Amino acid sequence: MIIGIDLGGMSAKAACLSGEKLSERVRVETSARSSREETASALAGLARAAAEKAGADFSEVEAIGIGSPGVIDGESGVVVNWSNFGWKDVPLARLVSEKTGKRVFVLNDANAAALGEARFGAGKKYRDCAMLTIGTGIGSGVVLGGEIYEGFRGAGAEFGHTVVRAGGRKCPCGRKGCFEVYASTRALIRFTKEAMHAHPESRMWKFAPTVQRAGGRTAFLADAEGDEVARAVISKFVFYLGEGIVNLVNLLRPQAVILGGGISAEGENLLSRVREYVLPRLYVSVGYAPLEIVCASLGNDAGIYGAAAYAASKI
């Protein structure tokens, strides 16, 4: 039995993975105010709670996998940098291992989600796939030959920080025009607000009575009622999202690109537009190398599945 933990800035969730089935999930609050030791103790307690919830003795647990934000050295289990918590070179695997007596393995949370979807979700039937988690930024993970590709010292597959508009808006990473600055949910909301300011006649105002209340769904809701301004907002978003996907596919040529994050709830309403943009622009045609663009299917469980699968692969 393997325990998977999805560590986040406000909470951590865990469950036991047995075969392809997760036990009932358990959760604990996390905070940047906690020390690294306190966080490790909380995760150790969470792992024990997950085993108890699964009706298993903790001695039955073979290993623990943790998906964590930040730059992760998977070989050593060290969180090299996690800005939200102010962590630098935190030996998370060792700290949790000392408190549990179990082998512990750590990988980046976006990689964990990608591996979870590849092994147990929307990417299950593909040997090679890539996942983009679209939220405040863009998390990315690549699975090649059924294994997660982390790059040298876990520093690879950061597609959110490839450039889609040279000299564009500044990204928190310091570069200008990054993919996540133009194709994240935050970018979509920015496009929506700009259009609302410019077009007081738009039906987007029906769904967001003030600009501050505009969200990721606002343009899609107005588009469903035939609003042309909203449709232009979505087209702009799809343009940048599509450009990033074309770059990713031309470089790696996976069999599938999986879209996750809240915006993926739009389903075919989003996917059909992305496919229409991406497929004709690929360097090698889909007639020769078919490409699927699909939505993630595991929701918030993807990271737990992936963290457990990562630990299982290491033992």
PDB file of C-alpha atoms in Angstrom:
ATOM      1  CA  MET A   1       0.000   0.000   0.000  1.00  0.00           C
ATOM      2  CA  ILE A   2       1.282   3.462  -0.975  1.00  0.00           C
ATOM      3  CA  ILE A   3       0.203   6.822   0.439  1.00  0.00           C
ATOM      4  CA  GLY A   4      -0.065   9.833  -1.867  1.00  0.00           C
ATOM      5  CA  ILE A   5      -0.005  13.378  -0.489  1.00  0.00           C
ATOM      6  CA  ASP A   6      -0.895  16.540  -2.410  1.00  0.00           C
ATOM      7  CA  LEU A   7       0.758  19.438  -0.567  1.00  0.00           C
ATOM      8  CA  GLY A   8      -0.600  22.936  -1.133  1.00  0.00           C
ATOM      9  CA  GLY A   9      -0.212  26.390   0.340  1.00  0.00           C
ATOM     10  CA  MET A  10      -3.380  26.189   2.447  1.00  0.00           C
ATOM     11  CA  SER A  11      -3.935  22.457   2.875  1.00  0.00           C
ATOM     12  CA  ALA A  12      -2.556  19.013   2.176  1.00  0.00           C
ATOM     13  CA  LYS A  13      -4.695  16.048   1.127  1.00  0.00           C
ATOM     14  CA  ALA A  14      -3.789  12.377   1.308  1.00  0.00           C
ATOM     15  CA  ALA A  15      -5.139   8.913   0.585  1.00  0.00           C
ATOM     16  CA  CYS A  16      -3.916   5.352   0.320  1.00  0.00           C
ATOM     17  CA  LEU A  17      -3.564   3.846  -3.143  1.00  0.00           C
ATOM     18  CA  SER A  18      -4.206   0.155  -3.445  1.00  0.00           C
ATOM     19  CA  GLY A  19      -4.182  -1.119  -7.020  1.00  0.00           C
ATOM     20  CA  GLU A  20      -5.974   1.673  -8.901  1.00  0.00           C
ATOM     21  CA  LYS A  21      -8.246   2.734  -6.077  1.00  0.00           C
ATOM     22  CA  LEU A  22      -7.840   5.562  -3.578  1.00  0.00           C
ATOM     23  CA  SER A  23      -9.176   5.270  -0.063  1.00  0.00           C
ATOM     24  CA  GLU A  24     -11.253   8.037   1.483  1.00  0.00           C
ATOM     25  CA  ARG A  25      -9.282  11.296   1.536  1.00  0.00           C
ATOM     26  CA  VAL A  26      -7.999  13.047   4.641  1.00  0.00           C
ATOM     27  CA  ARG A  27      -6.910  16.667   4.913  1.00  0.00           C
ATOM     28  CA  VAL A  28      -4.834  18.950   7.116  1.00  0.00           C
ATOM     29  CA  GLU A  29      -4.339  22.718   6.992  1.00  0.00           C
ATOM     30  CA  THR A  30      -0.938  24.088   6.005  1.00  0.00           C
ATOM     31  CA  SER A  31       0.503  27.569   6.334  1.00  0.00           C
ATOM     32  CA  ALA A  32       3.558  29.557   5.311  1.00  0.00           C
ATOM     33  CA  ARG A  33       3.777  30.556   8.978  1.00  0.00           C
ATOM     34  CA  SER A  34       4.608  26.981   9.971  1.00  0.00           C
ATOM     35  CA  SER A  35       8.235  25.909  10.151  1.00  0.00           C
ATOM     36  CA  ARG A  36       9.519  23.179   7.859  1.00  0.00           C
ATOM     37  CA  GLU A  37       9.602  20.827  10.866  1.00  0.00           C
ATOM     38  CA  GLU A  38       6.008  21.628  11.753  1.00  0.00           C
ATOM     39  CA  THR A  39       4.901  21.043   8.159  1.00  0.00           C
ATOM     40  CA  ALA A  40       6.767  17.728   8.032  1.00  0.00           C
ATOM     41  CA  SER A  41       5.117  16.669  11.304  1.00  0.00           C
ATOM     42  CA  ALA A  42       1.701  17.601   9.898  1.00  0.00           C
ATOM     43  CA  LEU A  43       2.364  15.527   6.775  1.00  0.00           C
ATOM     44  CA  ALA A  44       3.525  12.572   8.871  1.00  0.00           C
ATOM     45  CA  GLY A  45       0.330  12.786  10.909  1.00  0.00           C
ATOM     46  CA  LEU A  46      -1.671  13.058   7.691  1.00  0.00           C
ATOM     47  CA  ALA A  47      -0.066   9.877   6.354  1.00  0.00           C
ATOM     48  CA  ARG A  48      -0.980   7.992   9.523  1.00  0.00           C
ATOM     49  CA  ALA A  49      -4.533   9.334   9.311  1.00  0.00           C
ATOM     50  CA  ALA A  50      -4.782   8.182   5.680  1.00  0.00           C
ATOM     51  CA  ALA A  51      -3.781   4.652   6.654  1.00  0.00           C
ATOM     52  CA  GLU A  52      -6.283   4.644   9.501  1.00  0.00           C
ATOM     53  CA  LYS A  53      -9.021   5.919   7.185  1.00  0.00           C
ATOM     54  CA  ALA A  54      -8.221   3.077   4.790  1.00  0.00           C
ATOM     55  CA  GLY A  55      -8.615   0.576   7.627  1.00  0.00           C
ATOM     56  CA  ALA A  56      -4.950  -0.415   7.402  1.00  0.00           C
ATOM     57  CA  ASP A  57      -2.183  -0.666   9.947  1.00  0.00           C
ATOM     58  CA  PHE A  58       0.565   1.863   9.279  1.00  0.00           C
ATOM     59  CA  SER A  59       3.027  -1.013   9.103  1.00  0.00           C
ATOM     60  CA  GLU A  60       1.378  -2.025   5.817  1.00  0.00           C
ATOM     61  CA  VAL A  61       2.445   1.234   4.144  1.00  0.00           C
ATOM     62  CA  GLU A  62       5.388   0.634   1.817  1.00  0.00           C
ATOM     63  CA  ALA A  63       6.171   4.236   0.884  1.00  0.00           C
ATOM     64  CA  ILE A  64       4.853   7.797   0.818  1.00  0.00           C
ATOM     65  CA  GLY A  65       4.801  10.067  -2.224  1.00  0.00           C
ATOM     66  CA  ILE A  66       4.423  13.853  -1.906  1.00  0.00           C
ATOM     67  CA  GLY A  67       3.531  16.277  -4.683  1.00  0.00           C
ATOM     68  CA  SER A  68       4.799  19.709  -3.650  1.00  0.00           C
ATOM     69  CA  PRO A  69       4.792  23.135  -5.300  1.00  0.00           C
ATOM     70  CA  GLY A  70       8.149  24.553  -6.281  1.00  0.00           C
ATOM     71  CA  VAL A  71      11.355  23.306  -7.839  1.00  0.00           C
ATOM     72  CA  ILE A  72      11.946  19.769  -6.608  1.00  0.00           C
ATOM     73  CA  ASP A  73      15.047  17.601  -6.802  1.00  0.00           C
ATOM     74  CA  GLY A  74      13.324  14.237  -7.106  1.00  0.00           C
ATOM     75  CA  GLU A  75      16.520  12.253  -6.549  1.00  0.00           C
ATOM     76  CA  SER A  76      17.143  13.741  -3.121  1.00  0.00           C
ATOM     77  CA  GLY A  77      13.570  14.664  -2.181  1.00  0.00           C
ATOM     78  CA  VAL A  78      14.636  18.265  -1.564  1.00  0.00           C
ATOM     79  CA  VAL A  79      12.345  21.254  -2.183  1.00  0.00           C
ATOM     80  CA  VAL A  80      14.955  23.483  -3.812  1.00  0.00           C
ATOM     81  CA  ASN A  81      12.703  26.538  -3.921  1.00  0.00           C
ATOM     82  CA  TRP A  82       9.069  27.194  -3.016  1.00  0.00           C
ATOM     83  CA  SER A  83       8.501  30.933  -2.965  1.00  0.00           C
ATOM     84  CA  ASN A  84       5.051  30.895  -1.299  1.00  0.00           C
ATOM     85  CA  PHE A  85       6.490  29.193   1.783  1.00  0.00           C
ATOM     86  CA  GLY A  86       9.893  30.826   1.521  1.00  0.00           C
ATOM     87  CA  TRP A  87      11.468  27.381   1.362  1.00  0.00           C
ATOM     88  CA  LYS A  88      14.966  26.901  -0.009  1.00  0.00           C
ATOM     89  CA  ASP A  89      16.753  23.547   0.042  1.00  0.00           C
ATOM     90  CA  VAL A  90      14.270  21.922   2.425  1.00  0.00           C
ATOM     91  CA  PRO A  91      14.932  18.148   2.700  1.00  0.00           C
ATOM     92  CA  LEU A  92      11.237  17.308   2.828  1.00  0.00           C
ATOM     93  CA  ALA A  93      11.605  13.602   2.042  1.00  0.00           C
ATOM     94  CA  ARG A  94      14.132  13.119   4.841  1.00  0.00           C
ATOM     95  CA  LEU A  95      12.098  15.119   7.364  1.00  0.00           C
ATOM     96  CA  VAL A  96       8.900  13.153   6.736  1.00  0.00           C
ATOM     97  CA  SER A  97      10.810   9.856   6.574  1.00  0.00           C
ATOM     98  CA  GLU A  98      12.330  10.507  10.003  1.00  0.00           C
ATOM     99  CA  LYS A  99       8.863  11.080  11.430  1.00  0.00           C
ATOM    100  CA  THR A 100       7.217   8.055   9.808  1.00  0.00           C
ATOM    101  CA  GLY A 101       9.952   5.471   9.369  1.00  0.00           C
ATOM    102  CA  LYS A 102       8.863   5.118   5.725  1.00  0.00           C
ATOM    103  CA  ARG A 103      10.587   5.721   2.416  1.00  0.00           C
ATOM    104  CA  VAL A 104       9.403   9.105   1.141  1.00  0.00           C
ATOM    105  CA  PHE A 105       9.639  10.523  -2.383  1.00  0.00           C
ATOM    106  CA  VAL A 106       8.854  14.070  -3.507  1.00  0.00           C
ATOM    107  CA  LEU A 107       8.046  15.519  -6.928  1.00  0.00           C
ATOM    108  CA  ASN A 108       6.633  18.758  -8.278  1.00  0.00           C
ATOM    109  CA  ASP A 109       2.856  19.042  -7.851  1.00  0.00           C
ATOM    110  CA  ALA A 110       2.167  19.697 -11.558  1.00  0.00           C
ATOM    111  CA  ASN A 111       4.259  16.647 -12.424  1.00  0.00           C
ATOM    112  CA  ALA A 112       2.281  14.652  -9.881  1.00  0.00           C
ATOM    113  CA  ALA A 113      -1.014  15.717 -11.482  1.00  0.00           C
ATOM    114  CA  ALA A 114       0.296  14.815 -14.939  1.00  0.00           C
ATOM    115  CA  LEU A 115       1.463  11.399 -13.785  1.00  0.00           C
ATOM    116  CA  GLY A 116      -1.850  10.802 -12.028  1.00  0.00           C
ATOM    117  CA  GLU A 117      -3.839  11.592 -15.161  1.00  0.00           C
ATOM    118  CA  ALA A 118      -1.451   9.519 -17.294  1.00  0.00           C
ATOM    119  CA  ARG A 119      -1.683   6.428 -15.110  1.00  0.00           C
ATOM    120  CA  PHE A 120      -5.270   6.587 -13.857  1.00  0.00           C
ATOM    121  CA  GLY A 121      -7.193   9.286 -15.725  1.00  0.00           C
ATOM    122  CA  ALA A 122      -7.593  10.959 -19.093  1.00  0.00           C
ATOM    123  CA  GLY A 123      -4.145   9.887 -20.315  1.00  0.00           C
ATOM    124  CA  LYS A 124      -4.447   6.253 -19.341  1.00  0.00           C
ATOM    125  CA  LYS A 125      -4.572   4.936 -22.905  1.00  0.00           C
ATOM    126  CA  TYR A 126      -1.548   6.924 -24.103  1.00  0.00           C
ATOM    127  CA  ARG A 127       2.141   6.100 -23.790  1.00  0.00           C
ATOM    128  CA  ASP A 128       3.187   9.751 -24.183  1.00  0.00           C
ATOM    129  CA  CYS A 129       1.130  12.711 -22.974  1.00  0.00           C
ATOM    130  CA  ALA A 130       1.516  16.206 -21.579  1.00  0.00           C
ATOM    131  CA  MET A 131      -0.709  18.001 -19.093  1.00  0.00           C
ATOM    132  CA  LEU A 132      -1.290  21.725 -18.676  1.00  0.00           C
ATOM    133  CA  THR A 133      -2.948  22.802 -15.432  1.00  0.00           C
ATOM    134  CA  ILE A 134      -4.479  26.190 -16.141  1.00  0.00           C
ATOM    135  CA  GLY A 135      -5.002  28.361 -13.088  1.00  0.00           C
ATOM    136  CA  THR A 136      -3.344  31.464 -11.670  1.00  0.00           C
ATOM    137  CA  GLY A 137      -0.337  30.333 -13.689  1.00  0.00           C
ATOM    138  CA  ILE A 138       0.215  27.296 -15.895  1.00  0.00           C
ATOM    139  CA  GLY A 139       1.592  24.128 -14.385  1.00  0.00           C
ATOM    140  CA  SER A 140       2.893  21.517 -16.773  1.00  0.00           C
ATOM    141  CA  GLY A 141       3.967  17.910 -16.705  1.00  0.00           C
ATOM    142  CA  VAL A 142       5.221  15.511 -19.359  1.00  0.00           C
ATOM    143  CA  VAL A 143       4.903  11.731 -19.327  1.00  0.00           C
ATOM    144  CA  LEU A 144       7.055   9.876 -21.846  1.00  0.00           C
ATOM    145  CA  GLY A 145       6.978   6.117 -22.142  1.00  0.00           C
ATOM    146  CA  GLY A 146       4.678   6.014 -19.145  1.00  0.00           C
ATOM    147  CA  GLU A 147       7.220   7.766 -16.891  1.00  0.00           C
ATOM    148  CA  ILE A 148       7.264  11.346 -15.705  1.00  0.00           C
ATOM    149  CA  TYR A 149       9.938  13.488 -17.368  1.00  0.00           C
ATOM    150  CA  GLU A 150      11.433  15.827 -14.768  1.00  0.00           C
ATOM    151  CA  GLY A 151      14.527  17.090 -16.570  1.00  0.00           C
ATOM    152  CA  PHE A 152      17.945  17.551 -15.011  1.00  0.00           C
ATOM    153  CA  ARG A 153      17.574  17.769 -11.217  1.00  0.00           C
ATOM    154  CA  GLY A 154      13.803  18.130 -11.585  1.00  0.00           C
ATOM    155  CA  ALA A 155      14.096  21.500 -13.300  1.00  0.00           C
ATOM    156  CA  GLY A 156      12.462  20.656 -16.644  1.00  0.00           C
ATOM    157  CA  ALA A 157       9.064  20.764 -18.366  1.00  0.00           C
ATOM    158  CA  GLU A 158       8.242  24.332 -17.259  1.00  0.00           C
ATOM    159  CA  PHE A 159       6.167  25.224 -20.320  1.00  0.00           C
ATOM    160  CA  GLY A 160       4.430  28.039 -18.480  1.00  0.00           C
ATOM    161  CA  HIS A 161       7.680  29.961 -18.821  1.00  0.00           C
ATOM    162  CA  THR A 162       8.205  29.602 -22.532  1.00  0.00           C
ATOM    163  CA  VAL A 163       7.547  32.798 -24.461  1.00  0.00           C
ATOM    164  CA  VAL A 164       4.510  33.194 -26.722  1.00  0.00           C
ATOM    165  CA  ARG A 165       4.782  36.962 -27.172  1.00  0.00           C
ATOM    166  CA  ALA A 166       8.266  38.432 -27.378  1.00  0.00           C
ATOM    167  CA  GLY A 167       8.556  41.658 -25.400  1.00  0.00           C
ATOM    168  CA  GLY A 168       5.102  41.144 -23.857  1.00  0.00           C
ATOM    169  CA  ARG A 169       3.871  41.606 -20.308  1.00  0.00           C
ATOM    170  CA  LYS A 170       6.315  40.848 -17.535  1.00  0.00           C
ATOM    171  CA  CYS A 171       5.999  37.480 -15.849  1.00  0.00           C
ATOM    172  CA  PRO A 172       6.737  36.957 -12.124  1.00  0.00           C
ATOM    173  CA  CYS A 173       9.690  34.834 -13.300  1.00  0.00           C
ATOM    174  CA  GLY A 174      11.291  38.017 -14.700  1.00  0.00           C
ATOM    175  CA  ARG A 175      10.913  37.323 -18.429  1.00  0.00           C
ATOM    176  CA  LYS A 176       8.419  39.034 -20.710  1.00  0.00           C
ATOM    177  CA  GLY A 177       5.653  37.372 -22.704  1.00  0.00           C
ATOM    178  CA  CYS A 178       5.553  33.995 -20.929  1.00  0.00           C
ATOM    179  CA  PHE A 179       2.882  31.457 -21.840  1.00  0.00           C
ATOM    180  CA  GLU A 180       1.247  31.660 -18.410  1.00  0.00           C
ATOM    181  CA  VAL A 181       0.965  35.462 -18.626  1.00  0.00           C
ATOM    182  CA  TYR A 182      -1.253  35.073 -21.722  1.00  0.00           C
ATOM    183  CA  ALA A 183      -2.973  31.689 -21.371  1.00  0.00           C
ATOM    184  CA  SER A 184      -3.688  31.239 -17.654  1.00  0.00           C
ATOM    185  CA  THR A 185      -7.095  31.793 -16.056  1.00  0.00           C
ATOM    186  CA  ARG A 186      -5.656  35.016 -14.645  1.00  0.00           C
ATOM    187  CA  ALA A 187      -4.925  36.124 -18.225  1.00  0.00           C
ATOM    188  CA  LEU A 188      -8.442  35.228 -19.355  1.00  0.00           C
ATOM    189  CA  ILE A 189      -9.891  37.306 -16.531  1.00  0.00           C
ATOM    190  CA  ARG A 190      -7.620  40.204 -17.508  1.00  0.00           C
ATOM    191  CA  PHE A 191      -8.816  39.993 -21.123  1.00  0.00           C
ATOM    192  CA  THR A 192     -12.411  39.895 -19.859  1.00  0.00           C
ATOM    193  CA  LYS A 193     -12.021  42.977 -17.689  1.00  0.00           C
ATOM    194  CA  GLU A 194     -10.315  44.933 -20.464  1.00  0.00           C
ATOM    195  CA  ALA A 195     -13.150  44.098 -22.863  1.00  0.00           C
ATOM    196  CA  MET A 196     -15.802  45.018 -20.311  1.00  0.00           C
ATOM    197  CA  HIS A 197     -14.203  48.427 -19.790  1.00  0.00           C
ATOM    198  CA  ALA A 198     -14.121  48.990 -23.552  1.00  0.00           C
ATOM    199  CA  HIS A 199     -17.647  47.652 -24.223  1.00  0.00           C
ATOM    200  CA  PRO A 200     -20.298  48.679 -21.696  1.00  0.00           C
ATOM    201  CA  GLU A 201     -22.894  47.142 -24.026  1.00  0.00           C
ATOM    202  CA  SER A 202     -21.454  43.636 -23.642  1.00  0.00           C
ATOM    203  CA  ARG A 203     -23.611  40.983 -22.003  1.00  0.00           C
ATOM    204  CA  MET A 204     -20.621  40.112 -19.849  1.00  0.00           C
ATOM    205  CA  TRP A 205     -21.887  42.837 -17.511  1.00  0.00           C
ATOM    206  CA  LYS A 206     -24.961  40.674 -16.900  1.00  0.00           C
ATOM    207  CA  PHE A 207     -22.782  37.969 -15.368  1.00  0.00           C
ATOM    208  CA  ALA A 208     -20.330  40.341 -13.669  1.00  0.00           C
ATOM    209  CA  PRO A 209     -22.203  43.441 -12.447  1.00  0.00           C
ATOM    210  CA  THR A 210     -18.838  44.984 -11.521  1.00  0.00           C
ATOM    211  CA  VAL A 211     -15.499  44.482 -13.250  1.00  0.00           C
ATOM    212  CA  GLN A 212     -14.057  43.170  -9.992  1.00  0.00           C
ATOM    213  CA  ARG A 213     -16.509  40.252 -10.095  1.00  0.00           C
ATOM    214  CA  ALA A 214     -15.431  39.059 -13.532  1.00  0.00           C
ATOM    215  CA  GLY A 215     -14.163  35.497 -13.476  1.00  0.00           C
ATOM    216  CA  GLY A 216     -12.933  32.755 -15.741  1.00  0.00           C
ATOM    217  CA  ARG A 217     -16.469  31.782 -16.795  1.00  0.00           C
ATOM    218  CA  THR A 218     -17.799  35.291 -17.469  1.00  0.00           C
ATOM    219  CA  ALA A 219     -16.882  35.396 -21.158  1.00  0.00           C
ATOM    220  CA  PHE A 220     -18.110  31.833 -21.746  1.00  0.00           C
ATOM    221  CA  LEU A 221     -21.485  32.592 -20.139  1.00  0.00           C
ATOM    222  CA  ALA A 222     -21.960  35.718 -22.257  1.00  0.00           C
ATOM    223  CA  ASP A 223     -20.773  33.926 -25.380  1.00  0.00           C
ATOM    224  CA  ALA A 224     -23.510  31.328 -24.861  1.00  0.00           C
ATOM    225  CA  GLU A 225     -25.989  34.195 -25.253  1.00  0.00           C
ATOM    226  CA  GLY A 226     -24.419  35.317 -28.520  1.00  0.00           C
ATOM    227  CA  ASP A 227     -22.280  38.166 -27.238  1.00  0.00           C
ATOM    228  CA  GLU A 228     -19.652  38.992 -29.870  1.00  0.00           C
ATOM    229  CA  VAL A 229     -17.378  40.842 -27.454  1.00  0.00           C
ATOM    230  CA  ALA A 230     -17.241  37.774 -25.207  1.00  0.00           C
ATOM    231  CA  ARG A 231     -16.533  35.598 -28.226  1.00  0.00           C
ATOM    232  CA  ALA A 232     -13.592  37.843 -29.122  1.00  0.00           C
ATOM    233  CA  VAL A 233     -12.240  37.498 -25.575  1.00  0.00           C
ATOM    234  CA  ILE A 234     -12.376  33.716 -25.827  1.00  0.00           C
ATOM    235  CA  SER A 235     -10.754  33.787 -29.257  1.00  0.00           C
ATOM    236  CA  LYS A 236      -7.894  35.882 -27.889  1.00  0.00           C
ATOM    237  CA  PHE A 237      -7.407  33.453 -25.010  1.00  0.00           C
ATOM    238  CA  VAL A 238      -7.552  30.426 -27.335  1.00  0.00           C
ATOM    239  CA  PHE A 239      -4.998  32.070 -29.642  1.00  0.00           C
ATOM    240  CA  TYR A 240      -2.385  32.241 -26.892  1.00  0.00           C
ATOM    241  CA  LEU A 241      -3.307  28.881 -25.388  1.00  0.00           C
ATOM    242  CA  GLY A 242      -3.155  27.357 -28.852  1.00  0.00           C
ATOM    243  CA  GLU A 243       0.228  28.890 -29.634  1.00  0.00           C
ATOM    244  CA  GLY A 244       1.696  27.410 -26.470  1.00  0.00           C
ATOM    245  CA  ILE A 245       0.230  23.984 -27.219  1.00  0.00           C
ATOM    246  CA  VAL A 246       1.549  24.044 -30.792  1.00  0.00           C
ATOM    247  CA  ASN A 247       5.040  24.778 -29.431  1.00  0.00           C
ATOM    248  CA  LEU A 248       4.779  21.981 -26.893  1.00  0.00           C
ATOM    249  CA  VAL A 249       3.516  19.455 -29.447  1.00  0.00           C
ATOM    250  CA  ASN A 250       6.074  20.388 -32.118  1.00  0.00           C
ATOM    251  CA  LEU A 251       8.820  19.860 -29.552  1.00  0.00           C
ATOM    252  CA  LEU A 252       7.675  16.596 -27.925  1.00  0.00           C
ATOM    253  CA  ARG A 253       4.857  15.238 -30.103  1.00  0.00           C
ATOM    254  CA  PRO A 254       2.892  13.486 -27.350  1.00  0.00           C
ATOM    255  CA  GLN A 255      -0.157  11.434 -28.261  1.00  0.00           C
ATOM    256  CA  ALA A 256      -2.345  13.663 -26.118  1.00  0.00           C
ATOM    257  CA  VAL A 257      -2.425  17.043 -24.410  1.00  0.00           C
ATOM    258  CA  ILE A 258      -4.545  17.061 -21.257  1.00  0.00           C
ATOM    259  CA  LEU A 259      -6.016  20.336 -20.014  1.00  0.00           C
ATOM    260  CA  GLY A 260      -6.693  20.655 -16.292  1.00  0.00           C
ATOM    261  CA  GLY A 261      -7.641  23.409 -13.872  1.00  0.00           C
ATOM    262  CA  GLY A 262     -10.997  25.092 -13.379  1.00  0.00           C
ATOM    263  CA  ILE A 263     -11.287  26.258 -16.978  1.00  0.00           C
ATOM    264  CA  SER A 264     -11.334  22.635 -18.142  1.00  0.00           C
ATOM    265  CA  ALA A 265     -14.891  22.443 -16.774  1.00  0.00           C
ATOM    266  CA  GLU A 266     -15.920  24.163 -20.019  1.00  0.00           C
ATOM    267  CA  GLY A 267     -15.274  20.805 -21.713  1.00  0.00           C
ATOM    268  CA  GLU A 268     -15.956  20.662 -25.429  1.00  0.00           C
ATOM    269  CA  ASN A 269     -16.920  24.315 -25.459  1.00  0.00           C
ATOM    270  CA  LEU A 270     -13.229  25.041 -24.914  1.00  0.00           C
ATOM    271  CA  LEU A 271     -11.653  21.920 -26.426  1.00  0.00           C
ATOM    272  CA  SER A 272     -13.321  22.273 -29.821  1.00  0.00           C
ATOM    273  CA  ARG A 273     -11.934  25.814 -30.218  1.00  0.00           C
ATOM    274  CA  VAL A 274      -8.453  24.773 -29.095  1.00  0.00           C
ATOM    275  CA  ARG A 275      -8.401  21.832 -31.511  1.00  0.00           C
ATOM    276  CA  GLU A 276      -9.593  24.075 -34.342  1.00  0.00           C
ATOM    277  CA  TYR A 277      -6.648  26.378 -33.696  1.00  0.00           C
ATOM    278  CA  VAL A 278      -3.931  23.821 -32.911  1.00  0.00           C
ATOM    279  CA  LEU A 279      -4.387  20.920 -35.298  1.00  0.00           C
ATOM    280  CA  PRO A 280      -3.929  22.762 -38.637  1.00  0.00           C
ATOM    281  CA  ARG A 281      -0.826  24.557 -37.330  1.00  0.00           C
ATOM    282  CA  LEU A 282       1.271  21.579 -36.291  1.00  0.00           C
ATOM    283  CA  TYR A 283       4.506  21.071 -38.208  1.00  0.00           C
ATOM    284  CA  VAL A 284       3.769  17.365 -38.704  1.00  0.00           C
ATOM    285  CA  SER A 285       0.149  16.720 -39.669  1.00  0.00           C
ATOM    286  CA  VAL A 286      -2.262  14.746 -37.527  1.00  0.00           C
ATOM    287  CA  GLY A 287      -2.756  12.492 -40.523  1.00  0.00           C
ATOM    288  CA  TYR A 288       0.679  11.086 -39.801  1.00  0.00           C
ATOM    289  CA  ALA A 289       0.859  11.552 -36.006  1.00  0.00           C
ATOM    290  CA  PRO A 290      -2.641  11.882 -34.483  1.00  0.00           C
ATOM    291  CA  LEU A 291      -3.031  14.190 -31.510  1.00  0.00           C
ATOM    292  CA  GLU A 292      -5.818  14.185 -28.931  1.00  0.00           C
ATOM    293  CA  ILE A 293      -6.634  17.274 -26.865  1.00  0.00           C
ATOM    294  CA  VAL A 294      -8.754  16.264 -23.880  1.00  0.00           C
ATOM    295  CA  CYS A 295      -9.791  17.445 -20.431  1.00  0.00           C
ATOM    296  CA  ALA A 296      -8.423  16.010 -17.211  1.00  0.00           C
ATOM    297  CA  SER A 297     -10.742  13.555 -15.472  1.00  0.00           C
ATOM    298  CA  LEU A 298      -9.430  13.111 -11.920  1.00  0.00           C
ATOM    299  CA  GLY A 299     -10.081  16.619 -10.623  1.00  0.00           C
ATOM    300  CA  ASN A 300      -8.443  17.366  -7.275  1.00  0.00           C
ATOM    301  CA  ASP A 301      -7.380  13.734  -6.869  1.00  0.00           C
ATOM    302  CA  ALA A 302      -4.848  13.813  -9.734  1.00  0.00           C
ATOM    303  CA  GLY A 303      -1.992  14.972  -7.512  1.00  0.00           C
ATOM    304  CA  ILE A 304      -2.668  12.294  -4.899  1.00  0.00           C
ATOM    305  CA  TYR A 305      -2.772   9.578  -7.536  1.00  0.00           C
ATOM    306  CA  GLY A 306       0.416  10.867  -9.143  1.00  0.00           C
ATOM    307  CA  ALA A 307       2.351  11.231  -5.895  1.00  0.00           C
ATOM    308  CA  ALA A 308       1.480   7.656  -4.956  1.00  0.00           C
ATOM    309  CA  ALA A 309       2.344   6.372  -8.432  1.00  0.00           C
ATOM    310  CA  TYR A 310       5.692   8.179  -8.263  1.00  0.00           C
ATOM    311  CA  ALA A 311       6.559   6.542  -4.941  1.00  0.00           C
ATOM    312  CA  ALA A 312       5.472   3.156  -6.264  1.00  0.00           C
ATOM    313  CA  SER A 313       7.758   3.558  -9.282  1.00  0.00           C
ATOM    314  CA  LYS A 314      10.704   4.346  -7.006  1.00  0.00           C
ATOM    315  CA  ILE A 315      10.388   1.195  -4.913  1.00  0.00           C
TER     316      ILE A 315
END
